Short mmCIF file of N, CA and C in Angstrom, two decimals:
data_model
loop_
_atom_site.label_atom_id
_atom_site.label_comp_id
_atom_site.label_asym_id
_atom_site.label_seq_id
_atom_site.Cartn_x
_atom_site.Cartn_y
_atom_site.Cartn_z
N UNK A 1 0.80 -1.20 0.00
CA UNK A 1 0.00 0.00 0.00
C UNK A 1 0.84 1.26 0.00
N UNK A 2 2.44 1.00 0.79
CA UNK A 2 2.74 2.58 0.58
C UNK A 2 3.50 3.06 -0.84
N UNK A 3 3.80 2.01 -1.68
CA UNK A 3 4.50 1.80 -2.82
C UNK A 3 3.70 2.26 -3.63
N UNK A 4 4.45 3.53 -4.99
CA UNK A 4 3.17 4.10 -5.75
C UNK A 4 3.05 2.89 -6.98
N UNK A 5 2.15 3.51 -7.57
CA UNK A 5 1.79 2.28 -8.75
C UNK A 5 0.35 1.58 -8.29
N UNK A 6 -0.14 1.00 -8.92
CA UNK A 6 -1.17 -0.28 -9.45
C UNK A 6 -1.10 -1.63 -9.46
N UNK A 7 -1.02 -2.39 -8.03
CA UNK A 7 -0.43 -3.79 -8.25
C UNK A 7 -1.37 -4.70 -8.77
N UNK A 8 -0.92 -5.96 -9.46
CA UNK A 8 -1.70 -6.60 -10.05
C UNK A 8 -1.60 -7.82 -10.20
N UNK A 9 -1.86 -9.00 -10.16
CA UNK A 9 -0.98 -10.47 -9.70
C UNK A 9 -2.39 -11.60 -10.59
N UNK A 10 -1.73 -12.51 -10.92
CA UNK A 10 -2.15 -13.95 -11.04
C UNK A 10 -1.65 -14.98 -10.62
N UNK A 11 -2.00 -16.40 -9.96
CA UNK A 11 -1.13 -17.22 -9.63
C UNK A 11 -2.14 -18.30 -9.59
N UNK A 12 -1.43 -19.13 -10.28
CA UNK A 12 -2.12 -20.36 -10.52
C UNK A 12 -1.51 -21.96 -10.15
N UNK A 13 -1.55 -22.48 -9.52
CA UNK A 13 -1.31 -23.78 -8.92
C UNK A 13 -1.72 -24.70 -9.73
N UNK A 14 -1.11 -25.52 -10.98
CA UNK A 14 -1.00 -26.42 -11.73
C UNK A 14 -2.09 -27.73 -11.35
N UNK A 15 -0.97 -27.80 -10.01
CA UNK A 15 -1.30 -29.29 -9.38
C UNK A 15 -2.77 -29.47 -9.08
N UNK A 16 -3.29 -27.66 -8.41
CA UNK A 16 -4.27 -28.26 -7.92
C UNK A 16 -6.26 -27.33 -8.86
N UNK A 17 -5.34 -26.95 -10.01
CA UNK A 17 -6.23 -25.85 -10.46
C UNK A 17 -6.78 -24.58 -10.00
N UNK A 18 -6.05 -24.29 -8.61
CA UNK A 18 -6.62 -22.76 -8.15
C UNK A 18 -6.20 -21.80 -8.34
N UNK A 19 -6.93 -20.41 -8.38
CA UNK A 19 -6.06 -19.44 -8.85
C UNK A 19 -6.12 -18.36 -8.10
N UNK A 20 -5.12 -17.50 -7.35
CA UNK A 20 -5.17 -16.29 -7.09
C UNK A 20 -4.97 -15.21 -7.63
N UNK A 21 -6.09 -14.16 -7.39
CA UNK A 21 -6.05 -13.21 -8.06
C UNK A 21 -6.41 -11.63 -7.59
N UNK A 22 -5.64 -10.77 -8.23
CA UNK A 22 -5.98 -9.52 -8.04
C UNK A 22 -5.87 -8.49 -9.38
N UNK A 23 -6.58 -7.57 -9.84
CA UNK A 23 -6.84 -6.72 -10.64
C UNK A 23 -5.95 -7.69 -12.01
N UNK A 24 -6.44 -9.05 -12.08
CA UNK A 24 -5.71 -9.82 -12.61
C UNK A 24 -6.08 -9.57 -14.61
N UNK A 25 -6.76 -8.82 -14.98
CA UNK A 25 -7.62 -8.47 -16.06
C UNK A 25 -7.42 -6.80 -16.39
N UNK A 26 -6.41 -6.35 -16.00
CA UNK A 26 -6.49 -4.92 -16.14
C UNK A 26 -4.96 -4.72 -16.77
N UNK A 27 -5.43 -4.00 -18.19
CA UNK A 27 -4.31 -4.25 -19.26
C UNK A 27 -2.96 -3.39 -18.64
N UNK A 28 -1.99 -3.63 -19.29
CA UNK A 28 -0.75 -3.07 -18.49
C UNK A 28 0.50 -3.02 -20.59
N UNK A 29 1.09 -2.03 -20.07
CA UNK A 29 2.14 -2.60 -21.17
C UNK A 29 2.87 -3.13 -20.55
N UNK A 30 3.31 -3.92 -21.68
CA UNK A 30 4.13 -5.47 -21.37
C UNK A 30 5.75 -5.22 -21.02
N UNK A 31 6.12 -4.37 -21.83
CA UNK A 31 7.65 -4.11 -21.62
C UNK A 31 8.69 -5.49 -21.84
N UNK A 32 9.60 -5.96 -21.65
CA UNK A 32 10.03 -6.82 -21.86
C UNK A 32 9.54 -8.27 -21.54
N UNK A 33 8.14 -8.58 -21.01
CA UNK A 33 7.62 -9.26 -21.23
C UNK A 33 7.43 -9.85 -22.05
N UNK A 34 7.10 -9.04 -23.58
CA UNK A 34 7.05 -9.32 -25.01
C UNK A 34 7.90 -10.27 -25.08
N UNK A 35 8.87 -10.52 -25.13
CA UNK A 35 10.42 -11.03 -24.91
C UNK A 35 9.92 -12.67 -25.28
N UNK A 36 9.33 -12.94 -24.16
CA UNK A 36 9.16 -14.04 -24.24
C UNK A 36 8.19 -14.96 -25.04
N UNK A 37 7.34 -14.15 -25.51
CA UNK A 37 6.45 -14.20 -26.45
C UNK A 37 6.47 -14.14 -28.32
N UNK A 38 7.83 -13.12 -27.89
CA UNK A 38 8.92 -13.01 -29.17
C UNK A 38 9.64 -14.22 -29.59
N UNK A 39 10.48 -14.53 -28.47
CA UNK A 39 11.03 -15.99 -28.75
C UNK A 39 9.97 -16.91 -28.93
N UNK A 40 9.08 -17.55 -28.48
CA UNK A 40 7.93 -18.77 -28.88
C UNK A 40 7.77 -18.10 -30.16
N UNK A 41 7.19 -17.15 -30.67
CA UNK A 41 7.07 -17.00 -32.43
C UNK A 41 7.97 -17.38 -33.24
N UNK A 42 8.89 -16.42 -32.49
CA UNK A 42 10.55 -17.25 -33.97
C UNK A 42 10.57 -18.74 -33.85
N UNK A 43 10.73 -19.21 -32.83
CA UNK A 43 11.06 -20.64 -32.79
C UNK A 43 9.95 -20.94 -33.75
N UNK A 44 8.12 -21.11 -33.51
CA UNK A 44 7.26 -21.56 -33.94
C UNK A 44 7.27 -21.13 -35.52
N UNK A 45 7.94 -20.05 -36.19
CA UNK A 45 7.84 -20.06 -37.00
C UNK A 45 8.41 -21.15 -38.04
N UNK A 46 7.61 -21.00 -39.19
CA UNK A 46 7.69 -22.24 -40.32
C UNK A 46 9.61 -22.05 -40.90
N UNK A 47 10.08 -20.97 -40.98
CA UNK A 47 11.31 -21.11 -41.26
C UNK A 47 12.56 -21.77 -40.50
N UNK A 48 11.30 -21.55 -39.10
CA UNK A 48 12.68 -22.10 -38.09
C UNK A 48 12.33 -23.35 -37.03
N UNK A 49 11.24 -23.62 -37.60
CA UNK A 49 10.52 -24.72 -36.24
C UNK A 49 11.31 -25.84 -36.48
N UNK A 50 11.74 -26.81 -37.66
CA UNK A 50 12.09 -27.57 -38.07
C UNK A 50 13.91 -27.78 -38.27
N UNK A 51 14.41 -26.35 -38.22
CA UNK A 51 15.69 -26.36 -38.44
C UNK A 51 16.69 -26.47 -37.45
N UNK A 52 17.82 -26.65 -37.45
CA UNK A 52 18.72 -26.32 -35.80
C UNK A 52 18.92 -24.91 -36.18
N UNK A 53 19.13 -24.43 -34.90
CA UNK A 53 19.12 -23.20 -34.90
C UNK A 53 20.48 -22.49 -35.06
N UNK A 54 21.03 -21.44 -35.55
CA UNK A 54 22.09 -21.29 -36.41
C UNK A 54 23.10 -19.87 -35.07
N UNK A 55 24.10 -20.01 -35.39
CA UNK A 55 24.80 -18.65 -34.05
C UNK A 55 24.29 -17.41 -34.16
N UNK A 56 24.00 -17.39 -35.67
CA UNK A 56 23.10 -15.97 -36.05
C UNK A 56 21.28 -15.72 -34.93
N UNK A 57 20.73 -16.39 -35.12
CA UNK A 57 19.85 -16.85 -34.13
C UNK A 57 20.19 -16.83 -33.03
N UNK A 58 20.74 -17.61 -32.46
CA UNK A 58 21.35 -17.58 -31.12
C UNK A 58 21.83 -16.12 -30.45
N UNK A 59 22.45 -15.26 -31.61
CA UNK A 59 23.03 -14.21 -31.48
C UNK A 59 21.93 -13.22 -30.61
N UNK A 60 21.01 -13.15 -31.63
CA UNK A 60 19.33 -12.32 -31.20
C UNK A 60 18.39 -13.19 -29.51
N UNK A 61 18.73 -14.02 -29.68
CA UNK A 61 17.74 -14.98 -28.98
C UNK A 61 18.51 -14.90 -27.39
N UNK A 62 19.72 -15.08 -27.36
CA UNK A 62 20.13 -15.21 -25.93
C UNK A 62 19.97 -14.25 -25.61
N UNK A 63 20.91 -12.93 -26.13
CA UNK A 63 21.10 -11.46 -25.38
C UNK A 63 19.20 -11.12 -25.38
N UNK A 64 18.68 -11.35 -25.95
CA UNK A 64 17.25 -10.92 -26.22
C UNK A 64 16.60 -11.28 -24.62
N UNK A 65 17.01 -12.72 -24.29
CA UNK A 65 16.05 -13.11 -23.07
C UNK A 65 17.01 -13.20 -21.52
N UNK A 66 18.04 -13.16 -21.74
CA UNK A 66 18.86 -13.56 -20.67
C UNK A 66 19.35 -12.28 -20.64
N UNK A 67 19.75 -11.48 -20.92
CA UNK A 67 20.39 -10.26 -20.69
C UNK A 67 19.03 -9.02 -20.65
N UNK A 68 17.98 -9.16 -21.53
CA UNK A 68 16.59 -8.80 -21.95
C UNK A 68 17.45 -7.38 -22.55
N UNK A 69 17.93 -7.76 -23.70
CA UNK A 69 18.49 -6.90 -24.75
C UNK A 69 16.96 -6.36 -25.31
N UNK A 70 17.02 -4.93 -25.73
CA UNK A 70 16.03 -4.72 -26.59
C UNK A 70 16.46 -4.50 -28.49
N UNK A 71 17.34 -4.24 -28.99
CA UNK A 71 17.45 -4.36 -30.16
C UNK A 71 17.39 -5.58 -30.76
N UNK A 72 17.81 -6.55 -29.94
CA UNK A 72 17.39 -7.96 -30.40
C UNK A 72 15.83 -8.05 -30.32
N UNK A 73 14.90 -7.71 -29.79
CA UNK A 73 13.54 -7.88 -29.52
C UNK A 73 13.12 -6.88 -30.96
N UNK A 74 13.65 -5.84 -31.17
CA UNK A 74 12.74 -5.23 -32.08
C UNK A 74 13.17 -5.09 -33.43
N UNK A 75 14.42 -6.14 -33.86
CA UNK A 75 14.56 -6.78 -35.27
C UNK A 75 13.87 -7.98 -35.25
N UNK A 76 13.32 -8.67 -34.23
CA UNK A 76 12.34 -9.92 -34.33
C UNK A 76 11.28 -9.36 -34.35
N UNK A 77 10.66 -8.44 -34.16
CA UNK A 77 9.06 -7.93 -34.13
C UNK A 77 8.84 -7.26 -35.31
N UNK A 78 10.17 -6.74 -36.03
CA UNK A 78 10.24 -6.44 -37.29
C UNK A 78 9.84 -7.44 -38.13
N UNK A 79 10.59 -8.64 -38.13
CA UNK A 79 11.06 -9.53 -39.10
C UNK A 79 9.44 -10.76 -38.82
N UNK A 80 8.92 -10.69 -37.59
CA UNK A 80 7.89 -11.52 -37.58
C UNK A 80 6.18 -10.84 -37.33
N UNK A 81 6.36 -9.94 -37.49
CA UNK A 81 5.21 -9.08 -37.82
C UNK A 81 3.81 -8.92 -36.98
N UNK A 82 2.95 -8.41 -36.41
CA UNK A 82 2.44 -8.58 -35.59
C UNK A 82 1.30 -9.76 -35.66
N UNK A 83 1.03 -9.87 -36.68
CA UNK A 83 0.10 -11.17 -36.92
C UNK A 83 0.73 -12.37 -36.39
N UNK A 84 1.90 -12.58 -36.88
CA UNK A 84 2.58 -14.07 -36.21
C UNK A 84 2.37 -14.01 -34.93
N UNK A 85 2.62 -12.68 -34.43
CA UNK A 85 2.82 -12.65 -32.51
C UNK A 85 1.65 -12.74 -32.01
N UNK A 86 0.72 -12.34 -32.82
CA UNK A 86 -1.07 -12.84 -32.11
C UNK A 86 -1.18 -14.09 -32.36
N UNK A 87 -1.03 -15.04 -33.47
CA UNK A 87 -1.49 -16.16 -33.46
C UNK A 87 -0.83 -16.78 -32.49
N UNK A 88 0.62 -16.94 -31.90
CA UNK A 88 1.24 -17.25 -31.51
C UNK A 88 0.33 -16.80 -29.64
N UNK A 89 0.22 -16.05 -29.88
CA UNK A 89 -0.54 -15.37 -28.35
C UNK A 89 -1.98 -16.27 -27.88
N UNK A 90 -2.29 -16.62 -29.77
CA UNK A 90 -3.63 -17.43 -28.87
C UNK A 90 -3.61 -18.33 -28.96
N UNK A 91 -2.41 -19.12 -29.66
CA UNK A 91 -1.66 -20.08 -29.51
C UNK A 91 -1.63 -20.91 -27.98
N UNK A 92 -0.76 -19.86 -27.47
CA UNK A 92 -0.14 -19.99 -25.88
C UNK A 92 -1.71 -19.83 -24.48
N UNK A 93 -3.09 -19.62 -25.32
CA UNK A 93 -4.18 -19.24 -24.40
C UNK A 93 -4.17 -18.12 -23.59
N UNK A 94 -3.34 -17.11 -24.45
CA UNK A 94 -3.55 -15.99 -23.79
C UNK A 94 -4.34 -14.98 -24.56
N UNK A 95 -5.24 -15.32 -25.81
CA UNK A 95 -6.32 -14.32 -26.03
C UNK A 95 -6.16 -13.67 -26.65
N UNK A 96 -7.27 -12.97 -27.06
CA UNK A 96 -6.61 -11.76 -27.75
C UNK A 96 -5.29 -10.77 -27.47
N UNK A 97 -4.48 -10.66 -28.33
CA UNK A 97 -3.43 -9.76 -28.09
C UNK A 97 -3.09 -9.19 -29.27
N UNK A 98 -2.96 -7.60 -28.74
CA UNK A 98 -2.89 -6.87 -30.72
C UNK A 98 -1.38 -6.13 -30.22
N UNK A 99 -0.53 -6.78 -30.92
CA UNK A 99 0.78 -5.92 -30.71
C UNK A 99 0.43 -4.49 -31.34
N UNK A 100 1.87 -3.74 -30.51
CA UNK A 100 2.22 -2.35 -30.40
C UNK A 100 3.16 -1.99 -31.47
N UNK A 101 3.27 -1.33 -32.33
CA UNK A 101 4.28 -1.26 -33.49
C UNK A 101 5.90 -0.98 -32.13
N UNK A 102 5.23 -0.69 -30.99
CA UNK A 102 6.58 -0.45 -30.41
C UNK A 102 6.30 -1.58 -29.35
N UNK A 103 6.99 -2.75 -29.59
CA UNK A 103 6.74 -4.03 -29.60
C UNK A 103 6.53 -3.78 -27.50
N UNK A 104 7.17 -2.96 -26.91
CA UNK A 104 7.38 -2.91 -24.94
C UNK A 104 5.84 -2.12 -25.09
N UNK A 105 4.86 -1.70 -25.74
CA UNK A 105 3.82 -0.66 -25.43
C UNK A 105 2.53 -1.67 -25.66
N UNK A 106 3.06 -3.34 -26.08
CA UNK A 106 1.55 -4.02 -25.98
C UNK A 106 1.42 -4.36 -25.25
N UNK A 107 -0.32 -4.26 -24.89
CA UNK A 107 -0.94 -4.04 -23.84
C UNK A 107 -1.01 -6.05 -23.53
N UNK A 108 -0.76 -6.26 -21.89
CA UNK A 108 -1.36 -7.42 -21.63
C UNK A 108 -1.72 -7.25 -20.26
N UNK A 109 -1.95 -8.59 -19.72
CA UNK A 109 -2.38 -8.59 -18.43
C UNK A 109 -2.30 -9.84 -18.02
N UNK A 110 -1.94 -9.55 -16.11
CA UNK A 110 -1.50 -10.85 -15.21
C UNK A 110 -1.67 -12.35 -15.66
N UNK A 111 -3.53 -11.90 -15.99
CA UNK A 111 -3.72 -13.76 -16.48
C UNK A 111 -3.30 -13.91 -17.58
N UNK A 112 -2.82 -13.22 -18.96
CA UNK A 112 -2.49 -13.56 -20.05
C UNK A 112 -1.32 -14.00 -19.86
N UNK A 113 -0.64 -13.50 -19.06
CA UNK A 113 0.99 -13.83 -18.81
C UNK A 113 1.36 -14.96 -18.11
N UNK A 114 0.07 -15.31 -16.89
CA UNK A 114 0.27 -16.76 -16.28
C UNK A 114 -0.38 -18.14 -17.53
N UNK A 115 -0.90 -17.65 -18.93
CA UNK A 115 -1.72 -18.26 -19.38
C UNK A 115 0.00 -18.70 -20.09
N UNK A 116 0.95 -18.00 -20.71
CA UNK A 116 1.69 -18.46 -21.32
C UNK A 116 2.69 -19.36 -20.95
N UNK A 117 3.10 -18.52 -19.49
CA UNK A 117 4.21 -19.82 -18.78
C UNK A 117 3.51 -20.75 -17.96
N UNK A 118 2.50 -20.45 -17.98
CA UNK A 118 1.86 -22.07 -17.79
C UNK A 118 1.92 -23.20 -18.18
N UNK A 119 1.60 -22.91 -20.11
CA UNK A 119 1.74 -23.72 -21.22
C UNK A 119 3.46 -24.21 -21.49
N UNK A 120 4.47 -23.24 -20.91
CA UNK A 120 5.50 -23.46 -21.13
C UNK A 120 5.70 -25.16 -20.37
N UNK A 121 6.75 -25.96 -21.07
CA UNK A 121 7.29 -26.20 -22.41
C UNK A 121 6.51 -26.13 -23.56
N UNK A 122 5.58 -26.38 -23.91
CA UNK A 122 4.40 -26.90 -24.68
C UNK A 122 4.70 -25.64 -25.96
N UNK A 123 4.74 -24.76 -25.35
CA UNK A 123 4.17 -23.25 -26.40
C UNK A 123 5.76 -23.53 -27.51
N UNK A 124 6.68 -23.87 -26.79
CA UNK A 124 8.08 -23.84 -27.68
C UNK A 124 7.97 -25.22 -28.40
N UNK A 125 8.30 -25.36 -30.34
CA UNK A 125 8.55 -26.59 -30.55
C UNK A 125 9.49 -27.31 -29.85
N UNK A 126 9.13 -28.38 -30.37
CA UNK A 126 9.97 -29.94 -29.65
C UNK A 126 11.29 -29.62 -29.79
N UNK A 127 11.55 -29.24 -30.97
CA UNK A 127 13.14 -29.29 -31.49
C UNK A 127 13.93 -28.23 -30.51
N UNK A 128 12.94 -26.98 -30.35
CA UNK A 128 13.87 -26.05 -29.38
C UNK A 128 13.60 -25.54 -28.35
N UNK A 129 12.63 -26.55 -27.55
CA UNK A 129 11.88 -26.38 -26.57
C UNK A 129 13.21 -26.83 -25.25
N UNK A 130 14.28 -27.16 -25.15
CA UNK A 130 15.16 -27.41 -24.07
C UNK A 130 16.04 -25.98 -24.26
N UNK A 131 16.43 -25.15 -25.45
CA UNK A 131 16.97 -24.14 -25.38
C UNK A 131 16.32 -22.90 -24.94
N UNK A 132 15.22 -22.84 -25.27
CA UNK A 132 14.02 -21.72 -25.19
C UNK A 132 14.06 -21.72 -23.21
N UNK A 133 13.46 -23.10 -23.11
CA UNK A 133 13.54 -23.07 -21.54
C UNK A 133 15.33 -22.84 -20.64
N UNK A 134 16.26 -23.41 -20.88
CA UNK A 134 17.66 -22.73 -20.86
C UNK A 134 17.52 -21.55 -20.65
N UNK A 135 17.17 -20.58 -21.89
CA UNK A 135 17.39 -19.05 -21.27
C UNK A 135 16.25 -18.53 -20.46
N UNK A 136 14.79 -19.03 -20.51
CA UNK A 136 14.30 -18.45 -19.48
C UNK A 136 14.64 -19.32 -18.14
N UNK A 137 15.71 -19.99 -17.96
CA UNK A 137 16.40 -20.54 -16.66
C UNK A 137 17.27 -19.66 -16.21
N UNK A 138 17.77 -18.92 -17.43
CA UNK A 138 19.31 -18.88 -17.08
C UNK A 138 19.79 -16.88 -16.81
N UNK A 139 18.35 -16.11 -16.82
CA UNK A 139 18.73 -14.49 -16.60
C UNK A 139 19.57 -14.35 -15.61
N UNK A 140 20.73 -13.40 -16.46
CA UNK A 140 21.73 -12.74 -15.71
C UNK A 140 21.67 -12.22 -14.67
N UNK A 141 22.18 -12.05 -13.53
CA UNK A 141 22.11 -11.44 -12.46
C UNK A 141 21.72 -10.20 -12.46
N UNK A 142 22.32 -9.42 -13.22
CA UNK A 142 21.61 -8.06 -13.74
C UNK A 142 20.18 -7.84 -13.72
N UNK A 143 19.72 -8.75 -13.94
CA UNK A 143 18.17 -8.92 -14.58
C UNK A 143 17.21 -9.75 -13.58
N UNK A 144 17.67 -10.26 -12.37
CA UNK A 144 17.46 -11.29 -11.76
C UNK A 144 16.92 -10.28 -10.55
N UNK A 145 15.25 -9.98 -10.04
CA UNK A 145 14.82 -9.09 -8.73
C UNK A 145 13.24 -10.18 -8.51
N UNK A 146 13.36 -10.00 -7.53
CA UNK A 146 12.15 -9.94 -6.70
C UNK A 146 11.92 -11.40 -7.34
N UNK A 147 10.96 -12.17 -7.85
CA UNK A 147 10.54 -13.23 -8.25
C UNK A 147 12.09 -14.38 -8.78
N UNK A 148 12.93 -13.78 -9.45
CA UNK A 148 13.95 -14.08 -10.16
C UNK A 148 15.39 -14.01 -8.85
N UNK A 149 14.74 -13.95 -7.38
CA UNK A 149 15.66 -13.90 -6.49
C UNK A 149 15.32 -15.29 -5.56
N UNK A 150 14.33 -15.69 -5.35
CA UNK A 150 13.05 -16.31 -4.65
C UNK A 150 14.51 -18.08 -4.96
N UNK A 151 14.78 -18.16 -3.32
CA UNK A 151 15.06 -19.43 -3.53
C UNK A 151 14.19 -20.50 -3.69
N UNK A 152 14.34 -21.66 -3.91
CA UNK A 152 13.02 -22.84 -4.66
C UNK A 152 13.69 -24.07 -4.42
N UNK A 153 12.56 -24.60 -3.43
CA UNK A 153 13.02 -26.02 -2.97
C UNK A 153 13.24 -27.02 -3.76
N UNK A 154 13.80 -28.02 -3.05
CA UNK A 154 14.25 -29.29 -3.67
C UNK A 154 14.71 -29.25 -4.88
N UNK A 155 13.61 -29.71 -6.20
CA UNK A 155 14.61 -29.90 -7.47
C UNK A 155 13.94 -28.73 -8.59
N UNK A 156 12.77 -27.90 -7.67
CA UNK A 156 12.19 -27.07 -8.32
C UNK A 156 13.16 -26.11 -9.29
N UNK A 157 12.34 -25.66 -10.28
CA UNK A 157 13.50 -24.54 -11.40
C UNK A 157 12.87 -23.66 -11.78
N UNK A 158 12.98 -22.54 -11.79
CA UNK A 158 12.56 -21.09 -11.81
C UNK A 158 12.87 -20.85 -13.43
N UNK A 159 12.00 -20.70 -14.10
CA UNK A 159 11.70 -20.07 -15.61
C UNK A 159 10.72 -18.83 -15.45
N UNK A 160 11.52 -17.40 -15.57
CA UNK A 160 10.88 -16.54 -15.50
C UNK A 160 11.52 -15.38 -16.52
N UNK A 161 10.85 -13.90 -16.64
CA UNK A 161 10.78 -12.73 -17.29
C UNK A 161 10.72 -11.87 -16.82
N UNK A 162 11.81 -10.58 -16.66
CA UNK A 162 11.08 -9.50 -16.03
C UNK A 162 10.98 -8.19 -16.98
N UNK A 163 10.32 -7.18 -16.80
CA UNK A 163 10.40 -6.28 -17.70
C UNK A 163 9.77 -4.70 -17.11
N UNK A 164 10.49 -3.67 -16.87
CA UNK A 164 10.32 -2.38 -16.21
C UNK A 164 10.41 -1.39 -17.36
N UNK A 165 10.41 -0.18 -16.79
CA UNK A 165 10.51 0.91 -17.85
C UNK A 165 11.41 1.66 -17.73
N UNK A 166 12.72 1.18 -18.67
CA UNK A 166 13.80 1.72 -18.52
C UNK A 166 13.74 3.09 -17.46
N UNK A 167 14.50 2.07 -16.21
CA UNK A 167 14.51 3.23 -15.46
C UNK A 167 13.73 3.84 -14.85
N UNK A 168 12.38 4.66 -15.22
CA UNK A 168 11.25 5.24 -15.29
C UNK A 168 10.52 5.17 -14.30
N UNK A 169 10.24 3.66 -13.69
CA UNK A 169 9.52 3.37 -12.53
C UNK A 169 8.07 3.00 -12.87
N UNK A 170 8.03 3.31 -14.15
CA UNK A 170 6.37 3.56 -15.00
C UNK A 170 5.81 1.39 -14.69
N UNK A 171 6.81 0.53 -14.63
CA UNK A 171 6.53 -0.81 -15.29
C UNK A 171 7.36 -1.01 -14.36
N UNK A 172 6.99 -2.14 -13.98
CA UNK A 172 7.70 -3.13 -13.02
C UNK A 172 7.12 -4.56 -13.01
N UNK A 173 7.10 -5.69 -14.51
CA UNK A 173 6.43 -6.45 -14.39
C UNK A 173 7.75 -7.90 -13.96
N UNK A 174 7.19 -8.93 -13.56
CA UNK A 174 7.64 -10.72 -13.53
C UNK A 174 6.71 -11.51 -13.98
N UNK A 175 7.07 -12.35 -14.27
CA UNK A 175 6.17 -13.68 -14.90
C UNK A 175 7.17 -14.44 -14.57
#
């Protein structure tokens, strides 16, 4: 309560189907959230679902999610257009989603975002579904707050995203 901003949360328990929630439906820009939504398209796409994936790729794809580079994010939103990233969105059961020509300004929300890493592995093909999950294992320390700090018992493994507004204070999202 004394923290400024609009908090907003989803949480959903696999095992047992329940969900907690708060202002869990109230759109937000995504900010580097996209990120991850970016990567499931390229992979899913028809040029690359089937292929190994090349250093050039790799090049865009790691710094993109593990470091949460943004020039890597917005030659992929270039190159895969916003249609791919919606199908791909309702793909993953997260609904309608109409990208932002400025790929950090589309609008989502809590449950759309628990709807995707929910589905995770599933949303990434077979072929690059152990690398995809790798980097959302593997964010840099840099990048690593609040959810992405959270020790996790036994053999549990933390696959997450975070995404703020440069600086700004405007965005402060995790998934």
């Amino acid at each position: 309560d004394a923290r400024p901003g609009r908090a907003r949360f989803s949480l959903y328990d696999a095992t047992s189907g329940r969900r907690w929630e708060y202002r869990a439906t109230e759109p937000v820009k995504c900010a580097s959230l996209m990120k991850t939504l970016l990567l499931a398209t390229y992979l899913r796409s028809s040029a690359v679902r089937e292929r190994k994936l090349t250093e050039n790729d790799r090049k865009y794809l790691r710094p993109m999610i593990r470091e949460s580079a943004n020039d890597p994010a917005s030659a992929l939103y270039v190159k895969l257009g916003a249609d791919a990233i919606a199908r791909t969105a309702r793909a993953a059961g997260m609904g309608a989603v109409e990208p932002n020509p400025h790929w950090g300004l589309t609008r989502t929300t809590a449950r759309q975002q628990v709807a995707l890493f929910s589905r995770l592995p599933d949303v990434f093909p077979a072929r690059h579904r152990e690398y995809a999950m790798k980097l959302l294992a593997t964010i840099v320390p840099a990048q690593r707050w609040g959810v992405g700090q959270v020790d996790l018992p036994g053999s549990w493994q933390l696959y997450f995203k975070g995404g703020w507004g440069s600086g700004t204070g405007a965005v402060d999202h995790q998934t």
